[in-house]
Amino acid sequence: MTSSVKRSTSIVPVGIDPKGDVILVVVGTETRENSEAEQQQLLVSSSVLSFASKVMAAMFGPHFKEGQGLDSSNPPHILFPDDDPSAMTLICKLLHHQYYPDDEADLTHSLLVSLAIICNKYDCAAALQYASSFWIEPFVHLAPNKTHQELLGVTYLFDNPRMFNRVTKELLLKYEGPYINLETGFAFPCSLLPTLEAKRAVIRQCIHNRLQNLITSMVDIDSVCTGYTVRNYVSRMKSAGIWPMTSEGVYRLLDRLLDFPKRTTFYYRECPNCSNPHDHKFDDAVRDVRSEILNSVEGLCLDCINAGGRNSKVCRVKHS
């Protein structure tokens, strides 16, 4: 993971803690592949890092080479050969209370992934919980393309249950196609993708049941216009591409419900037998189905996923 750097270097360290007792020499993959690329050196406090990271606490403890000779007057150089320099710098600044809003102005998706990897590698998710939410937030509402899919892995590596819940909700609503095809680039508990698939199936069944119940409510009305009303309703659903339900994404299907009146060739008319404006009433009912489904959909619980099912302890995000 790390090793001591015995030789001196002419590179001036970034003084994140001017009284720090160790210098982290961060040499990322690009630096190792390009000898001309500069490594990043960070003057930090081993105590601060140890409080935030269990891995660092062990590393700088008495039983490892890295914990020997820590001295603010002559800080040793410790090599970190596989970590992204920009991400490590940002995390060290934050843990030392030297992080400013401008520091994340150029936060790219690739940097966000690197931050998550380092967080997971050094077990400092608790210390970065609020910061990780702040970093992830701007990416949550992107379309569920490959970048958005990788957010699933990012929230998992950050061990951030609130953002994991939000990202999985977005995927449940907007992702089209089998979840087994998700290209996240990360390893997850084996229950995650089947749970997403099962939950989406439940959402689609709820939509089907609600639309079916509208037909049932029409049939239960003792009126001479029942047949006309049901026929008109089903015909309009077919014309709008809502009935029978297709395999498209949940959100796209719900959008069809929102545009139910616009996507039909039927005009508003009263029943020829009782002069009741049935079309208006059912337009509202179909739109209500959309609102109810959107309000009821919940993302997945990270704690339950980690437990392989229902978590026996109190989950960090409340859910039904």
Short mmCIF file of C-alpha atoms in Angstrom, two decimals:
data_model
loop_
_atom_site.label_atom_id
_atom_site.label_comp_id
_atom_site.label_asym_id
_atom_site.label_seq_id
_atom_site.Cartn_x
_atom_site.Cartn_y
_atom_site.Cartn_z
CA MET A 1 0.00 0.00 0.00
CA THR A 2 2.67 2.48 1.11
CA SER A 3 6.40 2.58 1.68
CA SER A 4 8.88 5.00 3.15
CA VAL A 5 10.83 7.27 0.84
CA LYS A 6 14.39 7.40 2.13
CA ARG A 7 15.86 9.75 -0.40
CA SER A 8 15.28 13.48 -0.09
CA THR A 9 13.42 15.41 -2.74
CA SER A 10 13.55 18.94 -4.04
CA ILE A 11 9.77 19.18 -4.45
CA VAL A 12 8.25 21.64 -1.96
CA PRO A 13 5.38 19.93 -0.07
CA VAL A 14 1.92 21.48 0.10
CA GLY A 15 1.67 22.68 3.70
CA ILE A 16 -1.83 21.53 4.56
CA ASP A 17 -0.69 21.46 8.18
CA PRO A 18 2.41 23.67 8.65
CA LYS A 19 3.16 21.77 11.85
CA GLY A 20 2.55 18.37 10.31
CA ASP A 21 4.70 15.40 11.23
CA VAL A 22 4.59 13.42 7.98
CA ILE A 23 4.77 14.10 4.25
CA LEU A 24 2.58 12.01 1.96
CA VAL A 25 4.21 11.45 -1.42
CA VAL A 26 1.22 10.71 -3.65
CA VAL A 27 2.18 9.10 -6.95
CA GLY A 28 -0.88 8.26 -9.00
CA THR A 29 -1.06 5.92 -11.97
CA GLU A 30 -0.53 8.73 -14.49
CA THR A 31 2.55 9.91 -12.62
CA ARG A 32 4.05 6.41 -12.59
CA GLU A 33 3.39 6.01 -16.33
CA ASN A 34 4.78 9.45 -17.13
CA SER A 35 8.12 10.10 -15.46
CA GLU A 36 7.86 13.79 -16.27
CA ALA A 37 4.62 14.22 -14.34
CA GLU A 38 5.11 15.74 -10.90
CA GLN A 39 4.17 13.82 -7.80
CA GLN A 40 2.14 15.56 -5.09
CA GLN A 41 3.66 15.97 -1.64
CA LEU A 42 1.42 16.84 1.28
CA LEU A 43 2.60 17.95 4.72
CA VAL A 44 -0.09 16.67 7.07
CA SER A 45 -0.77 15.63 10.64
CA SER A 46 -0.72 11.88 11.24
CA SER A 47 -3.03 12.40 14.24
CA VAL A 48 -5.71 14.12 12.14
CA LEU A 49 -5.60 11.37 9.51
CA SER A 50 -5.67 8.69 12.20
CA PHE A 51 -8.83 10.16 13.74
CA ALA A 52 -10.57 10.10 10.36
CA SER A 53 -9.31 6.78 9.00
CA LYS A 54 -9.01 3.39 10.69
CA VAL A 55 -6.50 2.34 8.07
CA MET A 56 -4.36 5.42 8.67
CA ALA A 57 -4.62 4.90 12.43
CA ALA A 58 -3.13 1.42 12.04
CA MET A 59 -0.56 2.61 9.49
CA PHE A 60 0.75 5.39 11.73
CA GLY A 61 0.58 3.22 14.83
CA PRO A 62 3.56 1.64 16.62
CA HIS A 63 3.39 -1.67 14.72
CA PHE A 64 4.09 -0.42 11.20
CA LYS A 65 7.14 1.11 9.57
CA GLU A 66 5.16 4.20 8.52
CA GLY A 67 4.48 5.03 12.18
CA GLN A 68 8.16 5.20 13.10
CA GLY A 69 10.02 8.49 13.25
CA LEU A 70 7.03 10.83 12.94
CA ASP A 71 8.48 14.25 13.69
CA SER A 72 7.21 17.76 12.91
CA SER A 73 10.78 19.10 12.83
CA ASN A 74 11.92 16.52 10.28
CA PRO A 75 8.81 14.80 8.85
CA PRO A 76 9.45 11.53 7.02
CA HIS A 77 8.27 10.95 3.46
CA ILE A 78 5.72 8.16 3.05
CA LEU A 79 5.00 6.94 -0.47
CA PHE A 80 1.39 6.42 -1.66
CA PRO A 81 1.95 4.86 -5.09
CA ASP A 82 -1.58 4.15 -6.30
CA ASP A 83 -3.74 7.10 -5.20
CA ASP A 84 -4.98 10.01 -7.28
CA PRO A 85 -2.97 13.10 -6.19
CA SER A 86 -5.83 15.58 -6.71
CA ALA A 87 -8.31 13.45 -4.77
CA MET A 88 -5.88 12.80 -1.91
CA THR A 89 -5.07 16.51 -1.68
CA LEU A 90 -8.75 17.45 -1.53
CA ILE A 91 -9.49 14.86 1.17
CA CYS A 92 -6.49 15.90 3.29
CA LYS A 93 -7.52 19.56 3.03
CA LEU A 94 -11.03 18.71 4.17
CA LEU A 95 -9.88 16.58 7.12
CA HIS A 96 -7.54 19.38 8.24
CA HIS A 97 -10.30 22.01 7.91
CA GLN A 98 -8.46 23.64 5.02
CA TYR A 99 -11.20 22.94 2.45
CA TYR A 100 -12.92 25.87 0.73
CA PRO A 101 -15.88 25.92 -1.69
CA ASP A 102 -13.62 26.97 -4.58
CA ASP A 103 -11.66 23.73 -4.14
CA GLU A 104 -14.49 21.73 -5.75
CA ALA A 105 -15.21 24.24 -8.54
CA ASP A 106 -13.58 21.88 -11.06
CA LEU A 107 -14.92 18.67 -9.55
CA THR A 108 -15.30 16.29 -12.46
CA HIS A 109 -16.96 12.91 -12.49
CA SER A 110 -13.60 11.15 -12.75
CA LEU A 111 -12.33 13.05 -9.70
CA LEU A 112 -15.50 12.13 -7.81
CA VAL A 113 -14.83 8.45 -8.57
CA SER A 114 -11.23 8.83 -7.33
CA LEU A 115 -12.48 10.45 -4.12
CA ALA A 116 -14.85 7.52 -3.53
CA ILE A 117 -12.10 4.95 -4.15
CA ILE A 118 -9.74 6.62 -1.66
CA CYS A 119 -12.55 6.97 0.89
CA ASN A 120 -13.29 3.26 0.66
CA LYS A 121 -9.63 2.23 0.57
CA TYR A 122 -8.72 4.09 3.76
CA ASP A 123 -12.06 3.57 5.54
CA CYS A 124 -12.90 7.22 6.18
CA ALA A 125 -16.55 7.26 5.07
CA ALA A 126 -17.84 8.59 8.40
CA ALA A 127 -15.53 11.61 8.30
CA LEU A 128 -16.52 12.36 4.68
CA GLN A 129 -20.26 11.69 4.99
CA TYR A 130 -21.47 15.28 4.61
CA ALA A 131 -18.77 16.24 2.14
CA SER A 132 -19.58 13.25 -0.08
CA SER A 133 -23.25 14.29 -0.21
CA PHE A 134 -22.14 17.76 -1.26
CA TRP A 135 -19.89 16.33 -3.98
CA ILE A 136 -22.46 13.85 -5.33
CA GLU A 137 -25.48 16.18 -5.35
CA PRO A 138 -24.75 17.99 -8.68
CA PHE A 139 -24.54 14.65 -10.52
CA VAL A 140 -27.73 13.03 -9.18
CA HIS A 141 -30.21 14.49 -11.67
CA LEU A 142 -28.23 13.61 -14.77
CA ALA A 143 -29.83 11.23 -17.24
CA PRO A 144 -29.10 7.58 -16.36
CA ASN A 145 -26.24 7.16 -18.77
CA LYS A 146 -22.92 5.51 -17.96
CA THR A 147 -21.89 8.46 -15.79
CA HIS A 148 -25.08 8.21 -13.76
CA GLN A 149 -24.72 4.44 -13.44
CA GLU A 150 -21.27 4.90 -11.94
CA LEU A 151 -22.86 7.09 -9.24
CA LEU A 152 -24.30 3.86 -7.88
CA GLY A 153 -20.75 2.68 -7.25
CA VAL A 154 -19.67 6.08 -5.93
CA THR A 155 -22.43 6.23 -3.31
CA TYR A 156 -21.68 2.64 -2.31
CA LEU A 157 -17.94 3.30 -1.87
CA PHE A 158 -18.68 6.45 0.13
CA ASP A 159 -21.06 4.36 2.28
CA ASN A 160 -23.55 7.21 1.91
CA PRO A 161 -27.05 5.77 2.52
CA ARG A 162 -28.98 8.95 1.70
CA MET A 163 -27.34 9.48 -1.69
CA PHE A 164 -27.46 5.73 -2.43
CA ASN A 165 -31.21 5.89 -1.82
CA ARG A 166 -31.59 8.84 -4.20
CA VAL A 167 -29.45 7.36 -6.97
CA THR A 168 -31.26 4.02 -6.87
CA LYS A 169 -34.60 5.85 -7.02
CA GLU A 170 -33.43 7.64 -10.17
CA LEU A 171 -32.36 4.32 -11.67
CA LEU A 172 -35.67 2.68 -10.75
CA LEU A 173 -37.59 5.43 -12.49
CA LYS A 174 -35.40 6.28 -15.49
CA TYR A 175 -33.17 3.33 -16.40
CA GLU A 176 -34.41 1.26 -19.33
CA GLY A 177 -33.27 -2.28 -19.88
CA PRO A 178 -32.14 -5.07 -17.54
CA TYR A 179 -30.15 -3.90 -14.53
CA ILE A 180 -27.72 -6.74 -15.10
CA ASN A 181 -26.42 -4.58 -17.99
CA LEU A 182 -25.46 -1.71 -15.68
CA GLU A 183 -21.85 -0.74 -16.37
CA THR A 184 -20.75 0.63 -13.01
CA GLY A 185 -17.15 -0.57 -12.89
CA PHE A 186 -17.54 -1.55 -9.23
CA ALA A 187 -18.29 -4.71 -7.29
CA PHE A 188 -21.54 -4.80 -5.30
CA PRO A 189 -23.30 -7.26 -3.00
CA CYS A 190 -24.93 -9.92 -5.17
CA SER A 191 -28.40 -8.90 -3.95
CA LEU A 192 -28.28 -5.35 -5.37
CA LEU A 193 -29.16 -5.81 -9.05
CA PRO A 194 -31.86 -8.48 -8.45
CA THR A 195 -33.40 -6.19 -5.80
CA LEU A 196 -33.52 -3.31 -8.28
CA GLU A 197 -35.14 -5.56 -10.88
CA ALA A 198 -37.72 -6.91 -8.43
CA LYS A 199 -38.61 -3.46 -7.14
CA ARG A 200 -39.09 -2.06 -10.65
CA ALA A 201 -41.41 -4.98 -11.42
CA VAL A 202 -43.46 -4.08 -8.33
CA ILE A 203 -43.69 -0.43 -9.47
CA ARG A 204 -44.87 -1.48 -12.93
CA GLN A 205 -47.43 -3.83 -11.40
CA CYS A 206 -48.72 -0.99 -9.21
CA ILE A 207 -49.23 1.17 -12.30
CA HIS A 208 -51.07 -1.69 -14.02
CA ASN A 209 -53.28 -2.29 -10.99
CA ARG A 210 -54.18 1.38 -10.62
CA LEU A 211 -55.17 1.65 -14.28
CA GLN A 212 -57.10 -1.62 -14.03
CA ASN A 213 -58.90 -0.34 -10.94
CA LEU A 214 -60.13 2.66 -12.91
CA ILE A 215 -61.81 0.28 -15.36
CA THR A 216 -63.30 -1.67 -12.46
CA SER A 217 -64.69 1.52 -10.94
CA MET A 218 -66.44 2.30 -14.24
CA VAL A 219 -67.98 -1.18 -14.48
CA ASP A 220 -69.29 -0.87 -10.93
CA ILE A 221 -71.26 2.26 -11.86
CA ASP A 222 -74.89 1.39 -12.55
CA SER A 223 -75.37 3.52 -15.60
CA VAL A 224 -76.51 3.03 -19.15
CA CYS A 225 -73.30 4.69 -20.32
CA THR A 226 -70.90 2.20 -18.64
CA GLY A 227 -70.08 0.36 -21.87
CA TYR A 228 -69.45 3.58 -23.76
CA THR A 229 -67.24 4.93 -20.97
CA VAL A 230 -65.12 1.78 -20.64
CA ARG A 231 -64.71 1.45 -24.40
CA ASN A 232 -63.70 5.09 -24.74
CA TYR A 233 -61.25 4.88 -21.82
CA VAL A 234 -59.51 1.72 -23.09
CA SER A 235 -59.36 3.06 -26.65
CA ARG A 236 -57.75 6.26 -25.45
CA MET A 237 -55.23 4.27 -23.36
CA LYS A 238 -54.26 2.21 -26.41
CA SER A 239 -53.97 5.31 -28.57
CA ALA A 240 -51.65 6.90 -25.99
CA GLY A 241 -49.46 3.77 -25.88
CA ILE A 242 -50.30 3.09 -22.23
CA TRP A 243 -52.38 -0.06 -22.62
CA PRO A 244 -51.21 -2.75 -22.78
CA MET A 245 -48.08 -1.66 -20.89
CA THR A 246 -44.78 -1.85 -22.71
CA SER A 247 -41.35 -2.67 -21.29
CA GLU A 248 -40.08 0.93 -21.45
CA GLY A 249 -38.73 2.75 -18.41
CA VAL A 250 -41.05 3.64 -15.55
CA TYR A 251 -40.58 7.39 -15.90
CA ARG A 252 -41.28 7.30 -19.66
CA LEU A 253 -44.42 5.32 -18.96
CA LEU A 254 -45.53 7.79 -16.32
CA ASP A 255 -44.95 10.65 -18.78
CA ARG A 256 -47.44 8.99 -21.08
CA LEU A 257 -49.96 9.18 -18.25
CA LEU A 258 -49.22 12.89 -17.83
CA ASP A 259 -49.84 13.49 -21.53
CA PHE A 260 -52.84 11.16 -21.66
CA PRO A 261 -55.23 13.75 -23.16
CA LYS A 262 -52.65 15.21 -25.59
CA ARG A 263 -51.60 11.90 -27.14
CA THR A 264 -55.11 10.83 -28.09
CA THR A 265 -57.24 11.66 -31.11
CA PHE A 266 -60.42 11.58 -29.04
CA TYR A 267 -62.15 14.86 -28.37
CA TYR A 268 -64.00 15.73 -25.19
CA ARG A 269 -67.65 14.82 -25.45
CA GLU A 270 -70.56 14.02 -23.23
CA CYS A 271 -72.16 10.61 -22.97
CA PRO A 272 -75.05 10.48 -25.50
CA ASN A 273 -77.28 8.85 -22.86
CA CYS A 274 -76.72 10.90 -19.70
CA SER A 275 -74.72 13.98 -20.84
CA ASN A 276 -71.94 13.51 -18.25
CA PRO A 277 -68.39 14.70 -19.13
CA HIS A 278 -66.70 11.36 -18.34
CA ASP A 279 -63.52 12.09 -20.28
CA HIS A 280 -62.61 15.02 -18.06
CA LYS A 281 -62.98 12.95 -14.90
CA PHE A 282 -60.79 10.11 -16.11
CA ASP A 283 -58.11 12.43 -17.44
CA ASP A 284 -57.68 13.70 -13.88
CA ALA A 285 -57.75 10.17 -12.47
CA VAL A 286 -54.98 9.00 -14.83
CA ARG A 287 -52.82 11.98 -13.91
CA ASP A 288 -53.43 11.20 -10.24
CA VAL A 289 -52.01 7.71 -10.82
CA ARG A 290 -48.77 9.29 -12.01
CA SER A 291 -48.49 11.55 -8.95
CA GLU A 292 -49.25 8.72 -6.56
CA ILE A 293 -46.64 6.41 -8.11
CA LEU A 294 -43.92 9.08 -8.15
CA ASN A 295 -44.59 9.98 -4.51
CA SER A 296 -44.58 6.35 -3.40
CA VAL A 297 -41.36 5.17 -5.10
CA GLU A 298 -38.46 4.78 -2.69
CA GLY A 299 -34.85 4.06 -3.51
CA LEU A 300 -33.01 1.12 -1.98
CA CYS A 301 -31.66 0.99 1.55
CA LEU A 302 -27.88 0.65 1.60
CA ASP A 303 -27.91 -0.99 5.03
CA CYS A 304 -30.42 -3.63 3.91
CA ILE A 305 -28.40 -4.31 0.74
CA ASN A 306 -25.24 -4.78 2.82
CA ALA A 307 -27.15 -7.12 5.12
CA GLY A 308 -28.24 -9.25 2.15
CA GLY A 309 -31.90 -8.50 2.72
CA ARG A 310 -33.79 -6.88 5.54
CA ASN A 311 -31.43 -5.20 8.00
CA SER A 312 -31.95 -6.42 11.58
CA LYS A 313 -30.65 -3.12 12.98
CA VAL A 314 -31.97 0.41 12.63
CA CYS A 315 -31.39 1.61 9.08
CA ARG A 316 -29.72 4.98 8.62
CA VAL A 317 -32.41 6.00 6.11
CA LYS A 318 -36.00 5.38 7.15
CA HIS A 319 -38.06 3.40 4.68
CA SER A 320 -41.19 1.30 4.51
#
